XYZ file of N, CA, C and O in Angstrom:
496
model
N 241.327 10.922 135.006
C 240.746 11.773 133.973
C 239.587 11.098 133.231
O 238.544 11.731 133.070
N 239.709 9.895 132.788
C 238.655 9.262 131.970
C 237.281 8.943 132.680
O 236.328 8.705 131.938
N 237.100 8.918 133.964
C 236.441 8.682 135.020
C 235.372 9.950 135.036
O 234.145 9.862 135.009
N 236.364 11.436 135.099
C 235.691 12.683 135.404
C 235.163 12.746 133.901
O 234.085 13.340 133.873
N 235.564 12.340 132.702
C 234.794 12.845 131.200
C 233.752 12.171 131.125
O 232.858 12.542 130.365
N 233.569 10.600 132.176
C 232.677 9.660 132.022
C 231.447 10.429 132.539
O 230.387 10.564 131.928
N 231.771 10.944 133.842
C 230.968 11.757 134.613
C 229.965 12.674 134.050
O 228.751 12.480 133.986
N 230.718 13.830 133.601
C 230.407 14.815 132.548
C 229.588 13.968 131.798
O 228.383 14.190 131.921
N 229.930 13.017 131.022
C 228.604 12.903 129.710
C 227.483 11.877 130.660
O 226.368 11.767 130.150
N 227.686 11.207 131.854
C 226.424 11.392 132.664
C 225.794 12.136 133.253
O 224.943 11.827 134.087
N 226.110 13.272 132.915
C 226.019 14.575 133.576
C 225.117 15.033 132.766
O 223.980 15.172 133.217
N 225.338 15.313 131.642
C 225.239 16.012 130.059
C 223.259 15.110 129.792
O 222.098 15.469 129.597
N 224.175 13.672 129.997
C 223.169 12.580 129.423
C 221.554 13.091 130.349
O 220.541 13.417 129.730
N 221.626 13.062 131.702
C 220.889 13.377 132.449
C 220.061 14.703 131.906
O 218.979 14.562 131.336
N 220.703 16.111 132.147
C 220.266 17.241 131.537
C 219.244 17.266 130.164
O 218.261 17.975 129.947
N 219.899 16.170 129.302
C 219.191 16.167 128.612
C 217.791 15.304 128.195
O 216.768 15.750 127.677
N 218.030 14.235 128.508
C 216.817 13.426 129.323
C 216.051 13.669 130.566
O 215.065 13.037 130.945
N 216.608 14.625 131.127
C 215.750 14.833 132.474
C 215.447 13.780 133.588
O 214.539 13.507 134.372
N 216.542 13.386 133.283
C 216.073 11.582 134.236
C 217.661 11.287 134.228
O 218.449 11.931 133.536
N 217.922 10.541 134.834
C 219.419 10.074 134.563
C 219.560 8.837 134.004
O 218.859 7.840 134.173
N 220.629 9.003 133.252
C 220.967 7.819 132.137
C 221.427 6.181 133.121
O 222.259 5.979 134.005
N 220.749 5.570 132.653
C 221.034 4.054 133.991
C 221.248 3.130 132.804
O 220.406 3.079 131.907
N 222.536 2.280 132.775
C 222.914 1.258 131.553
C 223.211 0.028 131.884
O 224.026 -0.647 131.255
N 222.388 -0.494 133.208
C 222.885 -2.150 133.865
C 223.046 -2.986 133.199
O 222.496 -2.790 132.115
N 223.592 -3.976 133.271
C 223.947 -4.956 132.538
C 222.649 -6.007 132.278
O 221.920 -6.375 133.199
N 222.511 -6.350 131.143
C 221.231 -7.454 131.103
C 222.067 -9.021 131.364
O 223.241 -9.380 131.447
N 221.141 -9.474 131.412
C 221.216 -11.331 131.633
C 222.086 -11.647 130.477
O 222.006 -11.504 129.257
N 223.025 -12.175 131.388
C 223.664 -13.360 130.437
C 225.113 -11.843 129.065
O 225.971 -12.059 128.209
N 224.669 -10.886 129.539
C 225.747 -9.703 129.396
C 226.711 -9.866 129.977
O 226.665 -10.091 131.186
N 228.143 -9.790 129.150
C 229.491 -10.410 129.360
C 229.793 -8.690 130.136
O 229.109 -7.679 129.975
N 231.102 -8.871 131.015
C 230.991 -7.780 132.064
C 231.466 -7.109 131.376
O 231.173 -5.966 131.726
N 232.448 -7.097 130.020
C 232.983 -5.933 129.082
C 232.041 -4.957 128.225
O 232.146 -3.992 127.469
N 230.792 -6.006 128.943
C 229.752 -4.801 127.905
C 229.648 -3.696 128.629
O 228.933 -2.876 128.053
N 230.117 -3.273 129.792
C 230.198 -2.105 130.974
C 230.941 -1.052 130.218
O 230.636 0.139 130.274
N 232.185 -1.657 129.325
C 233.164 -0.886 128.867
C 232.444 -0.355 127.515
O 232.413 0.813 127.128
N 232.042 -1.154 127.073
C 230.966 -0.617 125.552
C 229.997 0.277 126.129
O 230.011 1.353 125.530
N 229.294 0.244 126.917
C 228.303 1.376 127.839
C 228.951 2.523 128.048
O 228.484 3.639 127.822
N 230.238 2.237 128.564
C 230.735 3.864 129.051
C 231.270 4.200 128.036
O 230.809 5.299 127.725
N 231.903 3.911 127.421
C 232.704 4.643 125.990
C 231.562 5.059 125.055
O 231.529 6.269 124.835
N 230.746 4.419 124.538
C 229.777 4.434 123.867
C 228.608 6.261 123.806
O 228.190 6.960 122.883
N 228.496 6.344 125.626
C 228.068 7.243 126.633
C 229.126 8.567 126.341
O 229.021 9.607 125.690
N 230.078 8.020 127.090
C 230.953 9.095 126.813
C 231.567 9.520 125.517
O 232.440 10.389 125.513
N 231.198 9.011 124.536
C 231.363 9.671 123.115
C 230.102 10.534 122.708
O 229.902 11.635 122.196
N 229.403 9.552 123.161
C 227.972 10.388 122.621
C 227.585 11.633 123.196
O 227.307 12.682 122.614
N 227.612 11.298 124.818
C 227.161 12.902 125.516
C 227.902 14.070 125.755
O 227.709 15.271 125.944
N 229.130 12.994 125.650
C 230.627 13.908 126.304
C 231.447 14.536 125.441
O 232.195 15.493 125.643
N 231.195 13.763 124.219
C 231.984 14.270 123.137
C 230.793 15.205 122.046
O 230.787 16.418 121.834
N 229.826 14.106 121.477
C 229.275 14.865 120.242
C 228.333 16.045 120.424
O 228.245 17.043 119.709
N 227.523 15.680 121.719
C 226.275 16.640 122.027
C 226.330 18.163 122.550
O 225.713 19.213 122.373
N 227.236 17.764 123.166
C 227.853 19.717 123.578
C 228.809 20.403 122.570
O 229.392 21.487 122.569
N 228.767 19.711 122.004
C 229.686 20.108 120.369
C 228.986 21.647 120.179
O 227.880 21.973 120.613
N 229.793 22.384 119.523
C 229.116 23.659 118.705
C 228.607 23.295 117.292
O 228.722 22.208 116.725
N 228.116 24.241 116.913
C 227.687 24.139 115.415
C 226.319 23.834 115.074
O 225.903 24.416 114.072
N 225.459 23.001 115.714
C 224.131 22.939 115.713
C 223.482 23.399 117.110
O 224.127 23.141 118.127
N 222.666 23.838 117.188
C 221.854 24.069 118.251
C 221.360 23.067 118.817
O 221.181 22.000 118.230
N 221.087 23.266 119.979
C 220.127 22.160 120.660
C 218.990 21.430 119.966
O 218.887 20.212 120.112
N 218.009 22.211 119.113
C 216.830 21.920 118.551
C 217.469 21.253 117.925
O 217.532 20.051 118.183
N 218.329 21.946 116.637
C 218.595 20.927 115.398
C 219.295 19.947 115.824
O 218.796 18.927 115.349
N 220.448 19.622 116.651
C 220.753 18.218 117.200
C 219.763 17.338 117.509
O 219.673 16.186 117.084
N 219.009 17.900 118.263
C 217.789 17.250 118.556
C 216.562 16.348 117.350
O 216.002 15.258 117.470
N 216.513 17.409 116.215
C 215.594 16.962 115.111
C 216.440 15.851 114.275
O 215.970 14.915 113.629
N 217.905 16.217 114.464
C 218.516 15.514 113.249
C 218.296 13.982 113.839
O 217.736 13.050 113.261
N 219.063 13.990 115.522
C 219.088 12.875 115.596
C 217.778 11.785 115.719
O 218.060 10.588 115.774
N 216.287 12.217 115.765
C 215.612 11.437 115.962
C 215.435 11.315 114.485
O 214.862 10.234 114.345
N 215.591 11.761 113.501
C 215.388 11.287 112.137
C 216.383 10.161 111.747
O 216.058 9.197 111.054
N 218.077 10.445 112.438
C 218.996 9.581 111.823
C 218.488 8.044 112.405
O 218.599 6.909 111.941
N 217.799 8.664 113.811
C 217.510 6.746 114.648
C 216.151 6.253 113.720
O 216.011 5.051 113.493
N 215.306 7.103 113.275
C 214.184 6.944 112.529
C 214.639 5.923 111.216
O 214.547 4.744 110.875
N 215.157 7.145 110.761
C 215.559 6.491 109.352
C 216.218 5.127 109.161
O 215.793 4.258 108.399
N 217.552 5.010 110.111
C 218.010 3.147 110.185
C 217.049 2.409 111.050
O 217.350 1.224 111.191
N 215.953 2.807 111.677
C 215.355 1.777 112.492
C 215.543 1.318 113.606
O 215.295 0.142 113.875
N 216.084 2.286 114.571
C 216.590 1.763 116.177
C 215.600 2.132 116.384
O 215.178 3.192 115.922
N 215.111 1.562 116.945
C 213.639 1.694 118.242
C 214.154 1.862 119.589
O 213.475 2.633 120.267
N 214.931 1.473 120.034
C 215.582 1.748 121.714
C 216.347 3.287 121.400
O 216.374 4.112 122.314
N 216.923 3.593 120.138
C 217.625 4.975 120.317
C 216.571 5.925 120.257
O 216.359 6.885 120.998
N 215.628 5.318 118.774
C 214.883 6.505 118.918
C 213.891 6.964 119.832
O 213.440 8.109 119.826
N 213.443 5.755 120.878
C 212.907 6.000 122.238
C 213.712 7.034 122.924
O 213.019 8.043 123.050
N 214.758 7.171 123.361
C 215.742 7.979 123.585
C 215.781 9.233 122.921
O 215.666 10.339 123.450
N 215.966 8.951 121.622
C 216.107 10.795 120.777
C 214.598 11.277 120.911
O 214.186 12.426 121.069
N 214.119 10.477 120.838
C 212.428 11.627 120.931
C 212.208 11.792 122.712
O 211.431 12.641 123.149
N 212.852 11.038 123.468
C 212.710 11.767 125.057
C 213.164 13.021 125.127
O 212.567 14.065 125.389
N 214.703 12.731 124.767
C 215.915 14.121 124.456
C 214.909 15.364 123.937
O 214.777 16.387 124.610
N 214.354 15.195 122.918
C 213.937 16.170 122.145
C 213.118 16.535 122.299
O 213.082 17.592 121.669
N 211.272 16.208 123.349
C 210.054 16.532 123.924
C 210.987 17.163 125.391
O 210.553 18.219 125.851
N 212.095 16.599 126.024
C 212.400 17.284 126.710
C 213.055 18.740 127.077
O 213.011 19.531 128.020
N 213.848 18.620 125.474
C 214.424 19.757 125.155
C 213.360 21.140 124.435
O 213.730 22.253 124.061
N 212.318 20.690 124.435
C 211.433 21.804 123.744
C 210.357 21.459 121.800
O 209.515 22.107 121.177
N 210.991 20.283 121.598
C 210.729 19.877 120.779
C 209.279 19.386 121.148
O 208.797 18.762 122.094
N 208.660 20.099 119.656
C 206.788 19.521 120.301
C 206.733 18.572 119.363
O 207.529 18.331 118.455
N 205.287 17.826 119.784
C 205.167 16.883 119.185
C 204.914 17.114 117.975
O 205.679 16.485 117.244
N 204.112 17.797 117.382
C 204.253 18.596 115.919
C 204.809 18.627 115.122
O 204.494 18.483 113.941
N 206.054 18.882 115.727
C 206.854 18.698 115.239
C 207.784 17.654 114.718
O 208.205 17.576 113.564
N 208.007 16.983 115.566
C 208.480 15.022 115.688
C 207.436 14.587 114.324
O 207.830 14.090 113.270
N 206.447 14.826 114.575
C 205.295 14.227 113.388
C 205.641 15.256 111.987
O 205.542 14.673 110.908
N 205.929 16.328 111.951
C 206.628 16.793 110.687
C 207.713 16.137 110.141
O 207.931 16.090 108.931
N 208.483 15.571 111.092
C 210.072 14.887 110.509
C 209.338 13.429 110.145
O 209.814 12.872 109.155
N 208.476 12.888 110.675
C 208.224 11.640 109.589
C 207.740 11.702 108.859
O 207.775 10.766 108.060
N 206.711 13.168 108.525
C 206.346 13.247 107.641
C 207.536 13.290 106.147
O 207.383 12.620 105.126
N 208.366 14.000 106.345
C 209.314 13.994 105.495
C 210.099 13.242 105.425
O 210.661 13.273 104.330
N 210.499 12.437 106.158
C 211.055 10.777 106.590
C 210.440 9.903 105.667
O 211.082 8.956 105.212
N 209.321 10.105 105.354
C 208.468 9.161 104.503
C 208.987 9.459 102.930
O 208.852 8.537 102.126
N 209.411 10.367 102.603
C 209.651 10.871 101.171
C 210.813 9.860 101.013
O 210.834 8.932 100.203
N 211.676 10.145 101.812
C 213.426 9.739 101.791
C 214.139 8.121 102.261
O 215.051 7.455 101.772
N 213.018 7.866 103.702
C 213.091 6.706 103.824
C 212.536 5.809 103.713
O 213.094 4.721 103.856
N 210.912 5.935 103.344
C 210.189 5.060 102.740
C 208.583 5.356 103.806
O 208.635 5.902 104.908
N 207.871 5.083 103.454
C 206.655 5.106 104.408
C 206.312 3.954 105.365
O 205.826 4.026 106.494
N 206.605 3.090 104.794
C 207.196 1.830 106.277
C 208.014 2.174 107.041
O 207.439 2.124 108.128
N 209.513 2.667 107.278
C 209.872 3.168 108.055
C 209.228 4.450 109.010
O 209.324 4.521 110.235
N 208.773 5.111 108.408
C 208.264 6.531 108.755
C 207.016 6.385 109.920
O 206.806 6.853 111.040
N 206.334 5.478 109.004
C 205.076 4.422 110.253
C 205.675 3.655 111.414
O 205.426 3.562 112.616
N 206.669 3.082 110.480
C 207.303 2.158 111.689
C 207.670 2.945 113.154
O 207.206 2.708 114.269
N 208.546 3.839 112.799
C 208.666 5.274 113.730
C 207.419 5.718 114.329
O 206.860 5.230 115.311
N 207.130 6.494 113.769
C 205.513 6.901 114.096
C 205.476 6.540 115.521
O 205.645 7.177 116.561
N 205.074 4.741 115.104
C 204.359 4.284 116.248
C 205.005 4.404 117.844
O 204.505 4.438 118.968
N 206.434 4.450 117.280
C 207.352 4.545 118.516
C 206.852 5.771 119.132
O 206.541 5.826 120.322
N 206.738 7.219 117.935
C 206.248 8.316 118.855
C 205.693 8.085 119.544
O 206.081 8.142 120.710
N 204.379 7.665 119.179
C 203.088 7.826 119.795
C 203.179 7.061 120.951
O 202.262 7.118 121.770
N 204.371 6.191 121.184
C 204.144 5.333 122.597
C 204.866 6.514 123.220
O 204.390 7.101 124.192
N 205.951 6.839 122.691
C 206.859 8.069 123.596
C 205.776 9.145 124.217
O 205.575 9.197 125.430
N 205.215 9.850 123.441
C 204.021 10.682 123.539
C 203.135 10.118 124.677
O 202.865 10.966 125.528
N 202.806 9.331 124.813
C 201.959 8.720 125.684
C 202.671 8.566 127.370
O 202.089 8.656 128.451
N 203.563 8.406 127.189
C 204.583 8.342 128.654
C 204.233 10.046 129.180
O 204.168 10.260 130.390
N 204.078 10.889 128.453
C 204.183 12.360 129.106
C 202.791 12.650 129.733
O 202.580 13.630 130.447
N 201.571 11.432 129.309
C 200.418 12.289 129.934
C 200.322 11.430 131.114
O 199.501 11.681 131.995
């Protein structure tokens, strides 16, 4: 059973990235980090994202603001793929830092930014 839910949120993960989700192990990565990858995966795609209650878009907007706002640069590379893939324009992405800047500061908001604009740049 845990195998087929793993599946599913690589399943899920894919659909929504449009690419499939690949989590190899880096150098000098202890082999239990395999187990932090899949649980991690399978909470996120398998459990939270097909959830009801928000729509695709707004899952989509919230989460590149929540990776915005604490400062992951590898997630929010990720939430702004999710979200140019899912229909989210760039326009839009640049509206949420705009208001990102009120709440989380304008260093963060830039800091972000720049991540867009590299994300943005992968599509042409």
């Amino acid at each position: 059973m845990p195998e087929d839910a793993y599946a599913r949120a690589l399943e899920n993960a894919e659909g929504l990235l449009g690419r499939p989700l690949t989590l190899p192990l880096g150098p000098g990565e202890p082999a239990v980090g395999a187990d932090f990858r899949r649980l991690a995966t399978q909470h996120t795609f398998g459990d939270v994202w097909p959830r009801g209650g928000l729509d695709l878009r707004a899952r989509c907007l919230v989460s590149v603001a929540v990776a915005a706002a604490l400062g992951t640069h590898e997630p929010l590379r990720g939430q702004l793929r999710i979200a140019l893939h899912s229909g989210v324009t760039r326009e839009e992405i640049v509206e949420v830092f705009i208001h990102l800047a009120a709440y989380a500061g304008a260093a963060r908001a830039f800091d972000s930014y720049q991540i867009a604009v590299a994300v943005f740049g992968e599509g042409d």
